[in-house]
Structure formats: C-alpha cells, structure tokens
Short mmCIF file of C-alpha atoms in Angstrom, two decimals:
data_model
loop_
_atom_site.label_atom_id
_atom_site.label_comp_id
_atom_site.label_asym_id
_atom_site.label_seq_id
_atom_site.Cartn_x
_atom_site.Cartn_y
_atom_site.Cartn_z
CA UNK A 1 -125.54 -58.07 47.38
CA UNK A 2 -122.41 -60.04 47.73
CA UNK A 3 -123.92 -62.92 45.77
CA UNK A 4 -125.15 -60.68 43.12
CA UNK A 5 -121.69 -59.14 42.64
CA UNK A 6 -120.11 -62.58 42.26
CA UNK A 7 -122.92 -63.62 39.88
CA UNK A 8 -122.43 -60.43 37.83
CA UNK A 9 -118.65 -61.17 37.65
CA UNK A 10 -119.41 -64.76 36.28
CA UNK A 11 -121.75 -63.40 33.61
CA UNK A 12 -119.73 -60.46 32.52
CA UNK A 13 -116.45 -62.33 32.31
CA UNK A 14 -118.16 -65.04 30.22
CA UNK A 15 -119.36 -62.43 27.74
CA UNK A 16 -115.90 -60.78 27.49
CA UNK A 17 -113.83 -64.01 27.31
CA UNK A 18 -115.98 -65.69 24.73
CA UNK A 19 -116.92 -69.18 23.86
CA UNK A 20 -113.42 -70.62 24.37
CA UNK A 21 -113.38 -69.81 28.00
CA UNK A 22 -113.28 -72.57 30.64
CA UNK A 23 -115.08 -72.13 33.85
CA UNK A 24 -113.22 -72.37 37.28
CA UNK A 25 -115.40 -72.38 40.29
CA UNK A 26 -112.37 -71.64 42.45
CA UNK A 27 -112.74 -68.01 41.61
CA UNK A 28 -115.28 -67.91 44.48
CA UNK A 29 -112.21 -68.21 46.73
CA UNK A 30 -110.65 -64.91 45.49
CA UNK A 31 -111.37 -61.36 46.49
CA UNK A 32 -112.07 -62.09 50.22
CA UNK A 33 -108.98 -60.14 51.43
CA UNK A 34 -110.30 -56.93 49.81
CA UNK A 35 -113.74 -57.50 51.17
CA UNK A 36 -112.21 -57.97 54.78
CA UNK A 37 -110.37 -54.57 54.40
CA UNK A 38 -113.56 -52.83 53.24
CA UNK A 39 -115.52 -54.43 56.15
CA UNK A 40 -112.77 -53.22 58.64
CA UNK A 41 -112.97 -49.66 57.19
CA UNK A 42 -116.91 -49.75 57.45
CA UNK A 43 -116.47 -51.00 61.14
CA UNK A 44 -114.06 -48.20 62.01
CA UNK A 45 -116.45 -45.57 60.39
CA UNK A 46 -119.55 -47.00 61.94
CA UNK A 47 -117.99 -47.23 65.52
CA UNK A 48 -116.85 -43.59 65.31
CA UNK A 49 -120.42 -42.32 65.38
CA UNK A 50 -121.73 -44.41 68.24
CA UNK A 51 -121.54 -41.70 70.94
CA UNK A 52 -123.20 -38.93 68.82
CA UNK A 53 -126.80 -37.83 69.57
CA UNK A 54 -127.67 -39.10 66.15
CA UNK A 55 -125.48 -42.10 65.34
CA UNK A 56 -124.51 -42.54 61.88
CA UNK A 57 -124.97 -45.80 59.76
CA UNK A 58 -123.83 -48.92 61.42
CA UNK A 59 -121.24 -51.34 60.11
CA UNK A 60 -123.65 -53.74 58.37
CA UNK A 61 -125.55 -50.78 56.76
CA UNK A 62 -122.25 -49.19 55.32
CA UNK A 63 -121.00 -52.51 54.11
CA UNK A 64 -124.24 -53.29 52.27
CA UNK A 65 -124.18 -49.87 50.66
CA UNK A 66 -120.58 -50.60 49.40
CA UNK A 67 -121.59 -53.91 48.04
CA UNK A 68 -124.46 -52.05 46.16
CA UNK A 69 -121.86 -49.74 44.77
CA UNK A 70 -119.88 -52.74 43.49
CA UNK A 71 -123.01 -54.08 41.66
CA UNK A 72 -123.91 -50.74 40.09
CA UNK A 73 -120.42 -49.95 38.91
CA UNK A 74 -119.99 -53.57 37.85
CA UNK A 75 -122.99 -53.12 35.55
CA UNK A 76 -121.47 -49.95 34.13
CA UNK A 77 -118.18 -51.84 33.63
CA UNK A 78 -120.17 -54.64 31.83
CA UNK A 79 -121.80 -52.07 29.54
CA UNK A 80 -118.53 -50.59 28.75
CA UNK A 81 -117.09 -53.89 27.87
CA UNK A 82 -120.00 -54.86 25.67
CA UNK A 83 -119.57 -51.50 23.84
CA UNK A 84 -115.82 -52.25 23.32
CA UNK A 85 -116.64 -55.80 22.13
CA UNK A 86 -119.15 -54.34 19.55
CA UNK A 87 -116.70 -51.60 18.32
CA UNK A 88 -113.35 -53.47 18.41
CA UNK A 89 -114.13 -57.23 18.58
CA UNK A 90 -112.86 -60.04 20.95
CA UNK A 91 -110.70 -58.89 23.96
CA UNK A 92 -107.56 -60.30 22.49
CA UNK A 93 -107.80 -57.64 19.67
CA UNK A 94 -107.91 -54.72 22.12
CA UNK A 95 -104.89 -52.40 22.50
CA UNK A 96 -103.10 -52.88 25.81
CA UNK A 97 -104.05 -49.25 26.74
CA UNK A 98 -107.79 -50.08 26.22
CA UNK A 99 -107.44 -53.29 28.30
CA UNK A 100 -105.66 -51.37 31.08
CA UNK A 101 -108.34 -48.56 31.07
CA UNK A 102 -111.23 -50.99 31.01
CA UNK A 103 -109.95 -52.32 34.27
CA UNK A 104 -108.46 -49.21 35.98
CA UNK A 105 -111.45 -46.92 35.43
CA UNK A 106 -114.02 -48.98 37.22
CA UNK A 107 -111.69 -49.82 40.08
CA UNK A 108 -110.72 -46.18 40.50
CA UNK A 109 -114.43 -45.26 40.36
CA UNK A 110 -115.37 -47.75 43.00
CA UNK A 111 -112.45 -46.73 45.25
CA UNK A 112 -113.22 -43.05 45.08
CA UNK A 113 -116.97 -43.77 45.79
CA UNK A 114 -116.24 -45.88 48.89
CA UNK A 115 -113.77 -43.12 50.16
CA UNK A 116 -116.44 -40.42 49.78
CA UNK A 117 -119.08 -42.56 51.32
CA UNK A 118 -116.96 -43.51 54.50
CA UNK A 119 -115.50 -39.92 54.79
CA UNK A 120 -118.98 -38.38 54.93
CA UNK A 121 -120.20 -40.91 57.33
CA UNK A 122 -117.17 -40.97 59.72
CA UNK A 123 -117.66 -39.36 63.16
CA UNK A 124 -114.16 -38.18 63.65
CA UNK A 125 -111.00 -37.07 61.77
CA UNK A 126 -109.17 -40.16 62.89
CA UNK A 127 -111.84 -42.41 61.55
CA UNK A 128 -111.93 -40.56 58.20
CA UNK A 129 -108.22 -40.87 57.87
CA UNK A 130 -108.11 -44.49 58.82
CA UNK A 131 -110.84 -45.38 56.29
CA UNK A 132 -109.11 -43.51 53.46
CA UNK A 133 -105.77 -45.08 54.22
CA UNK A 134 -107.30 -48.63 54.27
CA UNK A 135 -108.99 -48.30 50.83
CA UNK A 136 -105.70 -48.40 48.74
CA UNK A 137 -105.13 -51.93 50.38
CA UNK A 138 -108.41 -53.04 48.72
CA UNK A 139 -107.10 -51.80 45.33
CA UNK A 140 -103.91 -53.83 45.99
CA UNK A 141 -105.84 -57.04 46.63
CA UNK A 142 -107.88 -56.47 43.55
CA UNK A 143 -104.51 -56.37 41.67
CA UNK A 144 -102.90 -59.41 43.29
CA UNK A 145 -106.03 -61.44 44.08
CA UNK A 146 -108.46 -60.72 41.25
CA UNK A 147 -111.80 -62.65 41.12
CA UNK A 148 -111.48 -64.70 37.89
CA UNK A 149 -114.05 -67.35 37.03
CA UNK A 150 -113.02 -67.98 33.51
CA UNK A 151 -109.74 -69.03 31.93
CA UNK A 152 -108.85 -68.82 28.28
CA UNK A 153 -106.03 -71.01 26.71
CA UNK A 154 -103.26 -69.03 25.00
CA UNK A 155 -104.29 -67.25 21.82
CA UNK A 156 -102.33 -69.97 19.93
CA UNK A 157 -104.75 -72.80 20.86
CA UNK A 158 -102.62 -75.32 19.11
CA UNK A 159 -99.01 -76.30 19.28
CA UNK A 160 -97.55 -76.48 15.94
CA UNK A 161 -96.07 -79.84 14.90
CA UNK A 162 -92.49 -80.07 13.62
CA UNK A 163 -93.89 -81.01 10.32
CA UNK A 164 -95.87 -77.91 9.72
CA UNK A 165 -95.95 -76.88 6.16
CA UNK A 166 -95.62 -80.37 4.82
CA UNK A 167 -98.45 -81.81 2.89
CA UNK A 168 -101.05 -83.44 5.10
CA UNK A 169 -99.52 -82.27 8.29
CA UNK A 170 -101.97 -81.34 11.03
CA UNK A 171 -101.32 -79.13 14.14
CA UNK A 172 -101.35 -81.02 17.37
CA UNK A 173 -104.11 -80.27 19.78
CA UNK A 174 -103.11 -77.92 22.75
CA UNK A 175 -102.56 -79.45 26.19
CA UNK A 176 -101.56 -82.72 27.63
CA UNK A 177 -103.64 -85.78 26.66
CA UNK A 178 -105.99 -87.19 29.38
CA UNK A 179 -106.69 -90.46 27.43
CA UNK A 180 -106.78 -93.69 29.34
CA UNK A 181 -103.56 -94.83 27.53
CA UNK A 182 -101.53 -91.67 28.62
CA UNK A 183 -102.91 -91.78 32.14
CA UNK A 184 -102.10 -95.47 32.45
CA UNK A 185 -98.60 -94.90 31.14
CA UNK A 186 -97.94 -91.91 33.39
CA UNK A 187 -98.75 -94.10 36.46
CA UNK A 188 -95.96 -96.50 35.51
CA UNK A 189 -93.26 -94.17 34.04
CA UNK A 190 -92.08 -92.53 37.32
CA UNK A 191 -92.08 -95.75 39.26
CA UNK A 192 -90.01 -97.46 36.53
CA UNK A 193 -87.54 -94.54 36.55
CA UNK A 194 -87.18 -94.45 40.24
CA UNK A 195 -86.91 -98.29 40.71
CA UNK A 196 -84.21 -98.33 38.08
CA UNK A 197 -81.84 -95.87 39.90
CA UNK A 198 -78.75 -97.87 40.86
CA UNK A 199 -77.24 -97.74 44.35
CA UNK A 200 -74.20 -95.67 45.20
CA UNK A 201 -70.87 -96.90 43.96
CA UNK A 202 -68.46 -97.03 46.84
CA UNK A 203 -65.32 -94.93 46.95
CA UNK A 204 -66.70 -92.33 44.45
CA UNK A 205 -68.60 -89.13 44.30
CA UNK A 206 -71.69 -90.27 42.38
CA UNK A 207 -73.91 -87.72 40.84
CA UNK A 208 -77.69 -88.25 40.87
CA UNK A 209 -79.38 -85.82 38.44
CA UNK A 210 -82.96 -84.75 37.97
CA UNK A 211 -84.41 -82.31 35.47
CA UNK A 212 -87.77 -80.45 35.81
CA UNK A 213 -89.36 -78.85 32.87
CA UNK A 214 -93.01 -77.94 33.79
CA UNK A 215 -93.94 -75.73 30.91
CA UNK A 216 -95.46 -77.69 28.00
CA UNK A 217 -96.34 -74.83 25.60
CA UNK A 218 -92.82 -74.24 24.46
CA UNK A 219 -90.54 -77.10 23.36
CA UNK A 220 -87.37 -75.22 24.43
CA UNK A 221 -87.73 -76.45 28.07
CA UNK A 222 -88.16 -80.06 26.98
CA UNK A 223 -84.93 -79.73 24.73
CA UNK A 224 -83.06 -78.23 27.66
CA UNK A 225 -83.96 -80.93 29.93
CA UNK A 226 -82.67 -83.52 27.32
CA UNK A 227 -79.41 -81.56 26.78
CA UNK A 228 -78.64 -81.20 30.51
CA UNK A 229 -79.50 -84.91 31.12
CA UNK A 230 -77.02 -85.85 28.40
CA UNK A 231 -74.32 -83.48 29.76
CA UNK A 232 -74.69 -84.86 33.21
CA UNK A 233 -74.47 -88.41 31.83
CA UNK A 234 -71.45 -87.81 29.69
CA UNK A 235 -69.39 -85.45 31.82
CA UNK A 236 -70.29 -86.53 35.35
CA UNK A 237 -71.24 -90.11 34.91
CA UNK A 238 -74.87 -89.77 36.00
CA UNK A 239 -76.20 -91.98 33.30
CA UNK A 240 -78.70 -94.37 34.82
CA UNK A 241 -78.85 -92.08 37.99
CA UNK A 242 -80.74 -89.51 35.89
CA UNK A 243 -84.52 -88.80 35.90
CA UNK A 244 -86.10 -86.27 33.56
CA UNK A 245 -89.48 -84.85 34.55
CA UNK A 246 -90.96 -83.02 31.53
CA UNK A 247 -94.42 -81.71 30.69
CA UNK A 248 -94.77 -81.93 27.01
CA UNK A 249 -97.19 -83.50 24.68
CA UNK A 250 -94.22 -85.10 22.72
CA UNK A 251 -92.83 -86.99 25.69
CA UNK A 252 -96.07 -87.82 27.71
CA UNK A 253 -95.73 -91.59 26.91
CA UNK A 254 -91.98 -91.78 27.39
CA UNK A 255 -91.20 -89.37 30.35
CA UNK A 256 -92.92 -88.67 33.62
CA UNK A 257 -94.73 -85.40 33.85
CA UNK A 258 -92.99 -82.45 35.49
CA UNK A 259 -95.48 -81.87 38.31
CA UNK A 260 -94.61 -81.14 41.94
CA UNK A 261 -95.48 -84.54 43.45
CA UNK A 262 -93.27 -86.25 40.95
CA UNK A 263 -90.35 -83.98 41.74
CA UNK A 264 -90.78 -84.60 45.46
CA UNK A 265 -90.91 -88.42 44.93
CA UNK A 266 -87.84 -88.29 42.84
CA UNK A 267 -85.93 -86.29 45.51
CA UNK A 268 -87.02 -88.72 48.18
CA UNK A 269 -86.04 -91.91 46.17
CA UNK A 270 -82.55 -90.46 45.18
CA UNK A 271 -81.97 -89.57 48.75
CA UNK A 272 -82.78 -93.06 49.74
CA UNK A 273 -80.49 -94.91 47.39
CA UNK A 274 -77.53 -92.41 47.33
CA UNK A 275 -74.62 -92.26 49.87
CA UNK A 276 -75.53 -89.12 51.59
CA UNK A 277 -71.94 -88.55 52.95
CA UNK A 278 -70.30 -88.67 49.52
CA UNK A 279 -72.83 -88.35 46.70
CA UNK A 280 -74.21 -85.17 45.07
CA UNK A 281 -77.81 -84.48 43.97
CA UNK A 282 -78.01 -82.26 40.86
CA UNK A 283 -81.26 -80.63 39.98
CA UNK A 284 -81.88 -78.45 36.83
CA UNK A 285 -85.14 -76.47 36.74
CA UNK A 286 -86.19 -74.79 33.51
CA UNK A 287 -89.29 -72.75 32.76
CA UNK A 288 -90.59 -69.16 32.86
CA UNK A 289 -89.92 -67.38 36.14
CA UNK A 290 -91.53 -64.40 37.88
CA UNK A 291 -90.23 -61.69 40.20
CA UNK A 292 -92.18 -63.41 42.95
CA UNK A 293 -89.77 -66.36 42.90
CA UNK A 294 -92.31 -68.93 41.37
CA UNK A 295 -91.37 -71.21 38.56
CA UNK A 296 -94.27 -71.31 36.08
CA UNK A 297 -96.09 -74.49 35.44
CA UNK A 298 -98.24 -75.04 32.34
CA UNK A 299 -99.69 -78.51 32.27
CA UNK A 300 -103.17 -77.77 30.88
CA UNK A 301 -105.72 -79.25 31.42
CA UNK A 302 -104.04 -80.78 34.47
CA UNK A 303 -103.91 -78.17 37.26
CA UNK A 304 -100.40 -77.85 38.59
CA UNK A 305 -98.99 -75.25 41.05
CA UNK A 306 -95.78 -73.33 40.44
CA UNK A 307 -92.68 -74.46 42.35
CA UNK A 308 -90.97 -72.09 44.84
CA UNK A 309 -87.50 -72.19 46.28
CA UNK A 310 -88.92 -72.40 49.86
CA UNK A 311 -90.82 -75.54 48.98
CA UNK A 312 -87.85 -77.11 47.12
CA UNK A 313 -85.50 -76.49 50.10
CA UNK A 314 -88.11 -78.18 52.46
CA UNK A 315 -88.28 -81.26 50.29
CA UNK A 316 -84.51 -81.55 50.17
CA UNK A 317 -84.13 -80.94 53.90
CA UNK A 318 -86.93 -83.44 54.69
CA UNK A 319 -85.30 -86.14 52.43
CA UNK A 320 -81.90 -85.58 54.13
CA UNK A 321 -80.02 -84.64 50.96
CA UNK A 322 -76.64 -83.22 52.24
CA UNK A 323 -74.71 -82.14 48.99
CA UNK A 324 -76.89 -80.31 46.42
CA UNK A 325 -76.15 -78.53 43.06
CA UNK A 326 -79.23 -76.66 41.96
CA UNK A 327 -79.50 -74.94 38.52
CA UNK A 328 -82.26 -72.62 37.81
CA UNK A 329 -82.85 -71.53 34.18
CA UNK A 330 -85.70 -68.98 34.32
CA UNK A 331 -86.20 -65.21 34.32
CA UNK A 332 -85.53 -63.56 37.71
CA UNK A 333 -84.15 -66.80 38.99
CA UNK A 334 -81.61 -64.86 41.14
CA UNK A 335 -84.44 -64.76 43.71
CA UNK A 336 -83.85 -68.48 44.33
CA UNK A 337 -80.24 -67.92 45.63
CA UNK A 338 -81.02 -66.83 49.17
CA UNK A 339 -83.76 -69.23 50.05
CA UNK A 340 -81.82 -72.25 48.74
CA UNK A 341 -78.26 -71.32 49.84
CA UNK A 342 -76.39 -73.15 52.71
CA UNK A 343 -73.11 -74.76 53.30
CA UNK A 344 -73.95 -77.94 51.42
CA UNK A 345 -75.39 -76.29 48.49
CA UNK A 346 -74.24 -74.73 45.12
CA UNK A 347 -76.98 -72.74 43.46
CA UNK A 348 -76.53 -71.22 39.99
CA UNK A 349 -79.11 -69.24 38.09
CA UNK A 350 -79.68 -67.80 34.61
CA UNK A 351 -80.45 -64.30 35.81
CA UNK A 352 -80.43 -62.14 38.85
CA UNK A 353 -83.54 -61.21 40.78
CA UNK A 354 -84.23 -58.17 38.75
CA UNK A 355 -83.65 -59.22 35.07
CA UNK A 356 -85.03 -61.67 32.64
CA UNK A 357 -83.09 -64.41 31.08
CA UNK A 358 -83.03 -64.95 27.35
CA UNK A 359 -83.85 -67.65 24.73
CA UNK A 360 -86.96 -69.09 26.25
CA UNK A 361 -89.24 -68.35 23.36
CA UNK A 362 -91.12 -70.97 21.25
CA UNK A 363 -88.58 -70.75 18.47
CA UNK A 364 -85.48 -71.14 20.67
CA UNK A 365 -83.55 -74.42 20.56
CA UNK A 366 -82.15 -73.78 23.95
CA UNK A 367 -82.14 -70.92 26.36
CA UNK A 368 -79.00 -68.81 26.42
CA UNK A 369 -78.08 -70.22 29.85
CA UNK A 370 -78.70 -73.79 28.81
CA UNK A 371 -76.52 -73.32 25.71
CA UNK A 372 -73.69 -71.54 27.28
CA UNK A 373 -73.58 -73.55 30.53
CA UNK A 374 -74.26 -77.12 29.44
CA UNK A 375 -73.25 -77.25 25.86
CA UNK A 376 -70.31 -74.72 25.64
CA UNK A 377 -68.77 -74.33 29.04
CA UNK A 378 -69.05 -77.70 30.66
CA UNK A 379 -67.36 -79.44 27.70
CA UNK A 380 -64.13 -77.94 28.81
CA UNK A 381 -64.26 -78.32 32.58
CA UNK A 382 -65.82 -80.29 35.40
CA UNK A 383 -66.10 -77.25 37.71
CA UNK A 384 -69.50 -75.76 37.90
CA UNK A 385 -68.05 -72.43 39.22
CA UNK A 386 -65.54 -72.24 36.27
CA UNK A 387 -68.23 -73.19 33.80
CA UNK A 388 -70.61 -70.54 35.26
CA UNK A 389 -68.11 -67.81 34.90
CA UNK A 390 -67.48 -68.79 31.31
CA UNK A 391 -71.16 -68.99 30.62
CA UNK A 392 -71.73 -65.44 32.08
CA UNK A 393 -69.27 -64.10 29.45
CA UNK A 394 -70.82 -65.92 26.58
CA UNK A 395 -74.22 -64.86 27.61
CA UNK A 396 -73.27 -61.28 27.86
CA UNK A 397 -71.80 -61.40 24.36
CA UNK A 398 -74.81 -63.20 22.97
CA UNK A 399 -77.42 -61.02 24.64
CA UNK A 400 -75.79 -57.86 23.30
CA UNK A 401 -75.67 -59.38 19.80
CA UNK A 402 -79.39 -60.43 19.97
CA UNK A 403 -80.36 -56.91 21.04
CA UNK A 404 -81.65 -57.76 24.48
CA UNK A 405 -83.15 -54.45 25.65
CA UNK A 406 -83.79 -54.83 29.30
CA UNK A 407 -80.21 -55.23 30.43
CA UNK A 408 -77.80 -57.96 31.07
CA UNK A 409 -79.46 -60.98 32.67
CA UNK A 410 -76.47 -61.25 35.15
CA UNK A 411 -76.44 -64.98 35.97
CA UNK A 412 -75.71 -65.68 39.70
CA UNK A 413 -73.90 -68.46 41.62
CA UNK A 414 -73.22 -69.11 45.29
CA UNK A 415 -71.24 -71.99 46.54
CA UNK A 416 -71.46 -73.19 50.17
CA UNK A 417 -68.25 -73.64 52.09
CA UNK A 418 -68.85 -77.24 52.96
CA UNK A 419 -69.81 -78.57 49.45
CA UNK A 420 -66.70 -76.87 47.81
CA UNK A 421 -64.22 -79.80 48.78
CA UNK A 422 -66.85 -82.28 47.61
CA UNK A 423 -67.12 -80.77 44.30
CA UNK A 424 -63.24 -80.49 44.10
CA UNK A 425 -63.19 -84.28 44.62
CA UNK A 426 -65.77 -84.71 41.85
CA UNK A 427 -63.74 -82.65 39.39
CA UNK A 428 -60.61 -84.50 40.11
CA UNK A 429 -62.32 -87.93 39.85
CA UNK A 430 -63.86 -86.99 36.46
CA UNK A 431 -60.51 -85.63 35.22
CA UNK A 432 -58.87 -88.89 36.15
CA UNK A 433 -56.54 -87.26 38.53
#
C-alpha cells in the first residue's frame, strides 16, 4: 500500500506538471514524518483495545487501512486534477483559489477519514483524544514536507537577453551552463581568486571583502554584487582583497559560482591570509529570503542548498575570523541578526524579521537597500552605522513613493561592543585622520 501511494504520487504529479517537469527521485525521502505520526496514532489506538474481550484492530491492520485510504483518496484527487486540466488547461493557468482547493480538499478529506477510523476503533476516551490530537501534526508535515517528485522550471523558462527587441536577438537558455568549457573554467576561477588575495598590510585595518549572490534568475543580485565590491574597493581599500561569488549565466566564465562550498573556502582563505587581530572580514549576501531565515539559492541545473545564518556563523567561528561585518540584503533578513550577533560582529540587514525588503525584482537595477546603503550613504561616510541610519531614511521615503503595501521594511543593525573601536579606527584611517 505504501509503495502504491508513492507510485500514484509519481504518476499524478507527472500528469499535472506536464512535459516540462524534471524528475527528482529524492521525493522518496519526504513524507516520512507524517507517516510516523500516523503510525504512532494507530499504535495508541490498537494498544487501547488489547485488554477487551474482543480486541480491536491491531496497529498493522489500522496502518494498512490508513494507507488504503491514502490510495483511494489519491485516485479521487487525480481524477479531480484531470478534470481541471481538461476544463482550465495547464496548472499554471489555474486561479490560486483553485490550486489551493485542489490541495486542501483531499488533505482535509483524508484527515477526517483517519480521525473517524481511529475514533471508532479506540478502546478508551484517552486513546481517542490522543489520536485526534496527533492527526493535525500529520497535516502540518504535509504542508512543510510535501512529497514532490517533479520540479518545473519557472514559467519564464528563458532569461531575456539585454538585447531583447533588437533584430536577430535570441533569448538566452534558462539555467547555468554545464558545458565542458564552463565546468573547466569554474574549477580554476575560485582558486585563482583566492591565490591572488594579498597578505595583510602591517599597521593598518585591512578589509577583506566577499559578496555572495546565489540567485541566477534575476540580474539584480549580480548587479548588486558588483556595486558592493566597487564600493568596498573605492571607499575601504579592499581592492584585490575582494572576491565576488555570483550565480549568473552572464558571469559564469568570469566569476566563481555562488555556492556554499565556494563561500566556505573563501572565508577560510581570507582568514588564513589576514591579520586576525587587526583586519576586518566584510561579507555581503544578496538574494531572496524567507521567514525561516534561509537565503534562497537558484543555480539550476546545479543543486545548491540555501544558506542559513547558523551555518555561516559556524564557518566564521571555525575559520577563526575575529572581526566581522555582515550585510544581508534579503526579505525577512532581520532573522539573521540574533544568530550572527556577538561582540566581534556588526550585522546589518535590509529588513526586519517580519517584513519584505524591496527592489529585488527582475527589472530592478539594484535593491532599495543596495542603492541606499552602498551607492548613496557610504559615499559620504566610512561609518557603517551612520550609513545604515541614513539608508533607513532613504528606504522609508522610497518605499512610500513606490507604494510598498506590506509595511516599511525596517532595516536592522547590531554592532558588537568589541568591534566598535576597530571600526572607528578603520573610519579614521580611511578619512586620513
């Protein structure tokens, strides 16, 4: 029954997603948390009837019946999806309410069916209550750990070239190239960039800067990486001490890819060549962000995991980086403050933990945070805290003018007590005082 339910999911999802879908066998690894909760509920129910004169169904029997329900209701769901495909067309044309209903109705149906089954089979009130309470956990796992075997590239399956509209112009293929030339180049780009990092200059606060832009579908992140690197070179003397990590088709033969192993190697190498007592490591991360504190990665067809603040802090700690300035340009990036903050760190973000940032669309030249912080504010000061305060005001004004509807992004900053005097020395050094 379990194998049948997974096979059914493979077939029905393929029908719904269409010919452009790409198969991922790793879907088999999803959904097990929900099954474990159901199995626990069946065990509680079956155990509660053991002492009766006529014991009720055992755990394995109840669990098999539940799986049979999954299959039957899955077939009904498949019939519903086929009817919608015939009436409306491909799933990308469905109204959001229809998409929502097509998922919620079967999940609600199977949940109520399992609750009714276990409630009738339970041998005590306690077992009945426990089983009913456990079932919403199954629904939660379906929401946060869905069983997905097929992935469809974004609706716009090509990235438009800058020359769109010109005679003879062609749209670029979607995704990073996996040609021999590109792969060979990528194996060398990071090594060359890291070997070229100069050693620390004595008697100065040297800034080692790295940018990380792991979202290839929108050029705004690539542009922001370039602008930030330029600002750090011109205003803070980073220059040859700068490494840009960018996931974008336009830079795949000139810049190392923004993937997690490359970022970790960059941090380790910078930590090895810098003077950890006096120098500062600056990191700028730019991508889409989620409320779960994960920095989105889009490197198709290369599989790359999102970056988290906890993982970044572990890498910095392991490398022995003492003084850190971390800039996070993403929605909900305020959630990065607490995991990264310590006495030797200044963390600044484009938003708080509850709001989106602005300007990260495909038509944006820069995010609002990137423009306000690294173009407008830092041209007048070498203080990150002063620049951030000025950027907050600029962003507020520009978001209101642009009609941002979900509230002020509310950029955040936290400066550790120990790094403050280091950054004051950097400011005085750059100002020539």
